[in-house]
Amino acid sequence: MRVGVLGGGQLARMLALAGHPLGITCTVLDPATDACAGAVAELIVGAYDSVDGLDRLARSSDVVTFEFESVPAASAERLAGHVAVQPPPAALEVAQDRLHEKRLFAELGIETAPFRAIGSQAELDGGPLPAVLKTRRLGYDGKGQRVLRDAADAEGAFAALGELPLILEGLVEFDRELSIVAVRAAGGEVACYPLVENHHREGILRITHAPAPDAGAALQALAERYARLVLERLEYVGVLALELFQVGDRLLANEMAPRVHNSGHWTIEGAETSQFENHLRAVCGLPLGTPELRMPCTMVNLIGAAPATAELAAVTRAHVHLYGKAPRPGRKVGHVTVTRGGDWEAAAALADAV
Ligand code: AMP
């Protein structure tokens, strides 16, 4: 099978690596000549809305998938006119707009923070506060949002976020942040990975503990029920991640990612079948592999720049993944997964020291 991927970053790179043993070859489309998936997959250099690039990708692929959700709707449509596209473009559209996403959750009976659409400063002035104000589209890694604790914070906030369509969400006093990665096959089979616990810094995922310590069977079942509801409603094929806030024994859905997800990188070592392999299996119409836990692990993201490889490799039970990307502040340049019995704190200290 030939899989096309829109986007040639680390997610596409890890998809391509997972494809090799299965005889699945990936071709990626990315505007950057040095896109890091290019080292392990055929790279078509072109804009995400270039007709030529999209048509070349479609011709090189039996099915096309995505490594990010901000795919121009016209590009998804053009691809769908020539080749199978999975997950379905409708899922991307929902995930591109935080308001549509929250409305879908609400419709499905999935609990969220209270939310409402904001289209002007006047609409914002009514509160309620405290809240988080976010741009509806194109926000990621904490960008395009601000916490409003009182009326003074709300003043001028609409202009400060660029006078764009916004969503105001109640500020959740969560116990911790969790996520669940789930996958649906073309025939409807669903597999869910264990809940994981995520720690962010400056809006960027830094550490994932898998499985989430002391999550318990009831919380896992609730997360799986939520994931299944979304997957089934969207007639989804592929991997989907659901980001959740835990409040006691409740889970509030924050957002979904219609793709393989950073909080699922641990599955390469820690699960029987990685999220990358299962995404490929799903979009290629193959049976899913079991998502069962092989062993607990902790994933540490390398952000901005990577420590010396020799130092990382010296950490007990550390599995080092470097993406081949040039250092840049805030950029994810690699990750390290430390399996059970290893010293993840040492890996985290190295990541922090660069
Ligand atoms: P997001 O871009 O929606 O993933 O938000 C980035 C981070 O901001 C989340 O990981 C949370 O730590 C925090 N956050 C987002 N929305 C809320 C909320 N409604 N209440 C509390 N914290 C939030």
Coordinates of C-alpha atoms and ligand atoms in Angstrom, one line a residue:
M1 CA 0.0 0.0 0.0
R2 CA 1.0 3.6 -0.6
V3 CA 0.0 6.2 1.9
G4 CA 0.2 9.9 1.2
V5 CA 0.6 12.2 4.2
L6 CA -0.3 15.9 4.1
G7 CA 2.6 17.4 6.2
G8 CA 6.1 16.2 6.5
G9 CA 7.0 16.8 10.1
Q10 CA 7.8 14.3 12.9
L11 CA 4.4 12.7 12.9
A12 CA 4.7 11.9 9.2
R13 CA 8.2 10.7 9.8
M14 CA 7.1 8.3 12.6
L15 CA 4.2 7.1 10.4
A16 CA 6.7 6.3 7.6
L17 CA 9.0 4.5 9.9
A18 CA 6.1 2.4 11.2
G19 CA 5.0 1.6 7.6
H20 CA 8.3 0.1 6.5
P21 CA 8.0 -3.3 8.2
L22 CA 4.4 -3.6 7.0
G23 CA 5.4 -2.9 3.4
I24 CA 3.6 0.4 3.5
T25 CA 5.4 3.2 1.8
C26 CA 4.7 6.9 2.6
T27 CA 4.9 10.0 0.4
V28 CA 4.6 13.3 2.1
L29 CA 3.7 16.8 0.9
D30 CA 5.3 19.7 2.7
P31 CA 6.3 23.2 1.8
A32 CA 9.7 22.9 3.4
T33 CA 12.5 21.4 1.4
D34 CA 14.1 20.1 4.6
A35 CA 10.8 18.6 6.1
C36 CA 12.1 15.9 8.5
A37 CA 9.9 13.1 7.1
G38 CA 11.9 13.5 3.9
A39 CA 14.7 11.4 5.4
V40 CA 12.5 8.3 5.5
A41 CA 9.7 9.0 3.0
E42 CA 9.4 10.4 -0.5
L43 CA 9.0 14.2 -0.1
I44 CA 6.9 16.3 -2.5
V45 CA 7.8 19.9 -1.9
G46 CA 4.8 22.1 -2.3
A47 CA 2.2 24.3 -0.5
Y48 CA -0.7 22.6 1.2
D49 CA -3.0 24.3 -1.3
S50 CA -0.9 23.8 -4.4
V51 CA -2.9 22.0 -7.1
D52 CA 0.2 20.4 -8.5
G53 CA 1.5 19.2 -5.1
L54 CA -1.9 17.8 -4.2
D55 CA -2.4 16.0 -7.5
R56 CA 1.1 14.5 -7.3
L57 CA 0.4 13.3 -3.8
A58 CA -2.9 11.8 -4.9
R59 CA -1.2 10.0 -7.8
S60 CA 1.5 8.6 -5.5
S61 CA -1.0 7.2 -3.0
D62 CA -3.7 4.6 -2.5
V63 CA -5.0 6.6 0.5
V64 CA -4.1 10.0 1.8
T65 CA -4.0 11.0 5.5
F66 CA -2.9 14.0 7.6
E67 CA -0.4 14.9 10.2
F68 CA -2.2 18.1 11.2
E69 CA -5.8 19.3 11.3
S70 CA -5.4 22.8 9.8
V71 CA -5.8 21.4 6.3
P72 CA -7.4 23.8 3.9
A73 CA -10.9 22.5 3.2
A74 CA -10.4 23.0 -0.6
S75 CA -7.2 20.8 -0.4
A76 CA -9.0 18.0 1.4
E77 CA -11.8 18.2 -1.2
R78 CA -9.4 18.2 -4.1
L79 CA -7.6 15.1 -2.7
A80 CA -11.0 13.4 -2.0
G81 CA -11.9 13.8 -5.7
H82 CA -8.9 11.7 -6.7
V83 CA -8.1 9.3 -3.9
A84 CA -9.4 7.8 -0.7
V85 CA -8.9 10.2 2.2
Q86 CA -8.9 9.1 5.9
P87 CA -9.8 10.2 8.4
P88 CA -12.8 11.8 6.7
P89 CA -12.4 15.5 5.9
A90 CA -15.6 16.2 8.0
A91 CA -13.6 15.2 11.1
L92 CA -10.9 17.8 10.2
E93 CA -13.5 20.5 9.7
V94 CA -14.9 19.8 13.2
A95 CA -11.4 19.7 14.8
Q96 CA -10.4 23.0 13.1
D97 CA -13.0 25.0 15.0
R98 CA -13.0 24.8 18.8
L99 CA -16.7 25.9 18.8
H100 CA -17.8 23.1 16.4
E101 CA -15.7 20.7 18.4
K102 CA -17.3 21.7 21.7
R103 CA -20.8 21.6 20.2
L104 CA -20.1 18.1 18.9
F105 CA -19.0 17.0 22.4
A106 CA -22.1 18.5 23.9
E107 CA -24.4 16.9 21.4
L108 CA -22.9 13.5 22.1
G109 CA -23.3 14.0 25.9
I110 CA -19.6 14.4 26.5
E111 CA -19.0 16.7 29.3
T112 CA -17.0 19.9 28.7
A113 CA -16.4 23.2 30.4
P114 CA -19.3 25.6 29.9
F115 CA -18.7 27.6 26.6
R116 CA -20.1 30.2 24.4
A117 CA -19.2 31.9 21.1
I118 CA -17.8 35.4 21.2
G119 CA -17.9 37.7 18.2
S120 CA -17.2 41.1 19.8
Q121 CA -15.8 42.8 22.9
A122 CA -19.4 43.6 24.0
E123 CA -20.3 39.9 24.0
L124 CA -17.2 39.3 26.2
D125 CA -18.2 41.9 28.8
G126 CA -20.9 39.7 30.2
G127 CA -18.5 37.0 31.4
P128 CA -18.8 34.7 33.3
L129 CA -15.3 34.7 34.7
P130 CA -12.9 33.2 35.4
A131 CA -12.6 31.8 31.9
V132 CA -10.2 31.0 29.1
L133 CA -10.7 33.0 25.9
K134 CA -9.5 31.2 22.8
T135 CA -9.5 31.8 19.0
R136 CA -11.8 29.3 17.4
R137 CA -9.4 28.4 14.7
L138 CA -5.7 27.9 14.3
G139 CA -4.8 27.7 18.0
Y140 CA -2.3 25.1 19.1
D141 CA 0.2 24.6 21.9
G142 CA -1.5 27.2 24.0
K143 CA -1.3 29.9 21.3
G144 CA -4.2 32.2 20.6
Q145 CA -5.6 32.1 24.1
R146 CA -5.6 33.9 27.4
V147 CA -6.9 33.3 30.9
L148 CA -9.4 36.0 32.1
R149 CA -9.6 36.0 35.8
D150 CA -11.4 39.4 36.3
A151 CA -13.1 42.2 34.3
A152 CA -9.7 44.0 33.9
D153 CA -8.3 40.9 32.1
A154 CA -11.3 40.9 29.8
E155 CA -10.9 44.5 28.8
G156 CA -9.5 44.8 25.3
A157 CA -9.1 41.0 25.1
F158 CA -11.1 40.7 21.9
A159 CA -8.7 43.1 20.1
A160 CA -5.7 41.5 21.7
L161 CA -6.6 38.2 20.1
G162 CA -6.9 39.8 16.7
E163 CA -10.7 40.5 16.6
L164 CA -11.2 36.9 15.4
P165 CA -14.1 34.6 16.2
L166 CA -13.5 33.4 19.7
I167 CA -14.8 30.9 22.2
L168 CA -15.1 31.6 25.9
E169 CA -14.7 28.6 28.2
G170 CA -15.1 28.3 31.9
L171 CA -11.8 27.9 33.6
V172 CA -11.6 24.3 34.8
E173 CA -10.0 23.7 38.2
F174 CA -8.8 20.3 37.0
D175 CA -6.9 17.7 39.1
R176 CA -4.8 16.8 36.1
E177 CA -4.7 16.6 32.3
L178 CA -5.2 13.3 30.7
S179 CA -5.6 12.1 27.1
I180 CA -6.8 9.0 25.4
V181 CA -5.7 7.8 22.0
A182 CA -8.1 5.6 20.1
V183 CA -8.3 4.1 16.7
R184 CA -11.2 3.0 14.5
A185 CA -10.8 0.6 11.6
A186 CA -12.7 0.9 8.3
G187 CA -15.0 -1.9 9.4
G188 CA -15.9 -0.2 12.6
E189 CA -13.6 -2.0 15.1
V190 CA -12.4 0.4 17.8
A191 CA -9.2 0.0 19.9
C192 CA -8.3 2.3 22.8
Y193 CA -5.0 2.9 24.5
P194 CA -4.7 3.4 28.2
L195 CA -5.4 6.9 29.5
V196 CA -2.2 8.9 30.0
E197 CA -1.3 11.8 32.2
N198 CA 0.1 14.9 30.5
H199 CA 2.2 17.8 31.8
H200 CA 2.6 21.0 29.8
R201 CA 4.9 23.9 30.0
E202 CA 4.1 27.2 28.3
G203 CA 1.3 25.4 26.5
I204 CA 3.6 22.7 25.1
L205 CA 3.4 19.0 26.1
R206 CA 6.5 18.2 28.1
I207 CA 5.9 14.9 29.8
T208 CA 3.5 12.0 29.4
H209 CA 3.1 9.2 32.0
A210 CA 1.7 6.1 30.5
P211 CA -0.6 4.7 31.8
A212 CA -1.9 7.6 33.9
P213 CA -1.1 6.6 37.5
D214 CA -4.2 5.4 39.5
A215 CA -6.6 6.2 36.7
G216 CA -8.8 3.2 37.6
A217 CA -11.1 1.1 35.4
A218 CA -14.1 3.5 35.7
L219 CA -12.2 6.5 34.4
Q220 CA -10.7 4.4 31.6
A221 CA -14.2 3.2 30.6
L222 CA -15.6 6.7 30.6
A223 CA -12.7 7.9 28.4
E224 CA -13.2 5.0 26.0
R225 CA -17.0 5.7 25.9
Y226 CA -16.3 9.3 24.9
A227 CA -13.7 8.4 22.3
R228 CA -16.0 5.8 20.8
L229 CA -18.9 8.3 20.6
V230 CA -16.8 10.7 18.6
L231 CA -15.3 8.0 16.4
E232 CA -18.7 6.5 15.5
R233 CA -20.5 9.8 15.0
L234 CA -17.8 11.0 12.5
E235 CA -17.5 7.5 10.8
Y236 CA -13.9 8.0 11.5
V237 CA -11.1 5.8 10.2
G238 CA -7.6 6.2 11.9
V239 CA -6.2 7.4 15.1
L240 CA -7.9 10.2 17.1
A241 CA -6.7 11.7 20.4
L242 CA -9.0 13.2 23.0
E243 CA -7.6 15.7 25.5
L244 CA -9.4 15.6 28.8
F245 CA -9.4 17.4 32.2
Q246 CA -9.9 15.1 35.2
V247 CA -12.0 16.6 37.9
G248 CA -12.6 14.0 40.6
D249 CA -14.3 11.1 38.9
R250 CA -15.4 13.3 35.9
L251 CA -13.7 13.8 32.6
L252 CA -14.2 17.1 30.7
A253 CA -13.3 17.0 27.0
N254 CA -11.0 19.9 26.0
E255 CA -10.2 19.1 22.4
M256 CA -9.7 16.4 19.9
A257 CA -6.8 15.8 17.4
P258 CA -7.9 13.9 14.3
R259 CA -4.4 12.4 13.9
V260 CA -1.6 10.6 15.7
H261 CA -0.8 12.6 18.8
N262 CA 2.3 13.6 20.8
S263 CA 0.7 12.0 23.9
G264 CA 0.7 8.7 22.1
H265 CA 4.5 8.6 21.2
W266 CA 5.1 6.3 24.2
T267 CA 3.1 3.5 22.3
I268 CA 6.2 2.8 20.1
E269 CA 7.8 1.1 23.0
G270 CA 5.1 0.8 25.6
A271 CA 2.2 -0.7 23.7
E272 CA 1.8 -3.9 21.7
T273 CA 1.0 -1.9 18.6
S274 CA 2.1 1.7 18.2
Q275 CA -0.4 4.5 17.4
F276 CA 1.6 5.0 14.1
E277 CA 1.2 1.4 13.1
N278 CA -2.5 1.3 14.0
H279 CA -3.2 4.5 12.1
L280 CA -1.6 3.0 9.0
R281 CA -3.5 -0.3 9.6
A282 CA -6.8 1.6 9.9
V283 CA -6.4 3.8 6.8
C284 CA -5.1 0.9 4.7
G285 CA -8.0 -1.3 5.6
L286 CA -6.0 -3.8 7.6
P287 CA -7.1 -5.3 11.0
L288 CA -6.0 -3.3 14.0
G289 CA -3.2 -4.4 16.3
T290 CA -3.9 -4.7 20.0
P291 CA -3.3 -1.5 21.9
E292 CA -2.5 -3.3 25.1
L293 CA 0.1 -2.0 27.4
R294 CA 3.5 -3.8 27.2
M295 CA 5.0 -1.8 30.0
P296 CA 4.5 1.5 31.7
C297 CA 6.7 4.3 30.5
T298 CA 7.3 8.1 30.6
M299 CA 7.8 10.2 27.5
V300 CA 9.9 13.3 27.7
N301 CA 9.7 15.8 24.8
L302 CA 12.9 17.5 23.7
I303 CA 11.8 21.1 23.1
G304 CA 13.9 23.8 21.5
A305 CA 17.1 21.8 21.2
A306 CA 18.2 18.2 21.9
P307 CA 20.8 17.4 24.6
A308 CA 23.9 15.4 23.4
T309 CA 22.8 12.0 22.1
A310 CA 25.4 10.3 24.2
E311 CA 24.0 11.8 27.4
L312 CA 20.4 10.7 26.5
A313 CA 21.5 7.3 25.4
A314 CA 23.3 6.9 28.8
V315 CA 20.0 7.2 30.7
T316 CA 18.8 3.8 31.9
R317 CA 16.1 2.4 29.6
A318 CA 15.9 5.5 27.5
H319 CA 14.7 5.2 23.9
V320 CA 15.9 8.2 22.0
H321 CA 13.9 9.6 19.0
L322 CA 15.5 12.6 17.3
Y323 CA 13.5 14.1 14.5
G324 CA 16.4 15.6 12.5
K325 CA 15.1 19.2 12.9
A326 CA 17.2 22.3 13.4
P327 CA 16.9 23.8 16.9
R328 CA 14.5 26.6 17.4
P329 CA 12.8 27.9 20.6
G330 CA 9.6 26.1 21.3
R331 CA 10.1 23.5 18.5
K332 CA 9.7 19.8 19.2
V333 CA 13.0 18.3 18.0
G334 CA 12.7 14.9 19.5
H335 CA 11.4 12.8 22.4
V336 CA 12.7 10.2 24.8
T337 CA 10.6 7.3 26.1
V338 CA 11.9 5.8 29.3
T339 CA 10.4 2.4 30.0
R340 CA 9.6 0.8 33.4
G341 CA 12.6 0.7 35.8
G342 CA 14.4 3.5 33.9
D343 CA 15.3 7.0 35.0
W344 CA 12.8 9.3 33.4
E345 CA 13.7 12.1 35.8
A346 CA 17.3 12.0 34.4
A347 CA 16.0 12.3 30.9
A348 CA 13.7 15.2 31.9
A349 CA 16.7 17.0 33.7
L350 CA 18.8 16.6 30.5
A351 CA 15.9 18.0 28.4
D352 CA 15.5 21.0 30.8
A353 CA 19.3 21.7 30.8
V354 CA 19.6 22.6 27.1
Ligands
AMP1 P1 -5.6 23.9 24.4 O1 -5.0 24.8 23.4 O2 -7.1 24.0 24.4 O3 -5.1 22.5 24.4 O4 -5.2 24.5 25.8 C1 -3.8 24.6 26.2 C2 -3.8 24.4 27.7 O5 -4.5 25.4 28.4 C3 -4.4 23.1 28.2 O6 -3.6 22.0 28.1 C4 -4.8 23.5 29.6 O7 -3.6 23.4 30.5 C5 -5.1 24.9 29.5 N1 -6.6 25.1 29.3 C6 -7.2 25.1 28.1 N2 -8.6 25.3 28.3 C7 -8.8 25.3 29.6 C8 -9.9 25.5 30.5 N3 -11.2 25.7 29.9 N4 -9.8 25.5 31.8 C9 -8.5 25.4 32.4 N5 -7.4 25.2 31.6 C10 -7.5 25.2 30.3

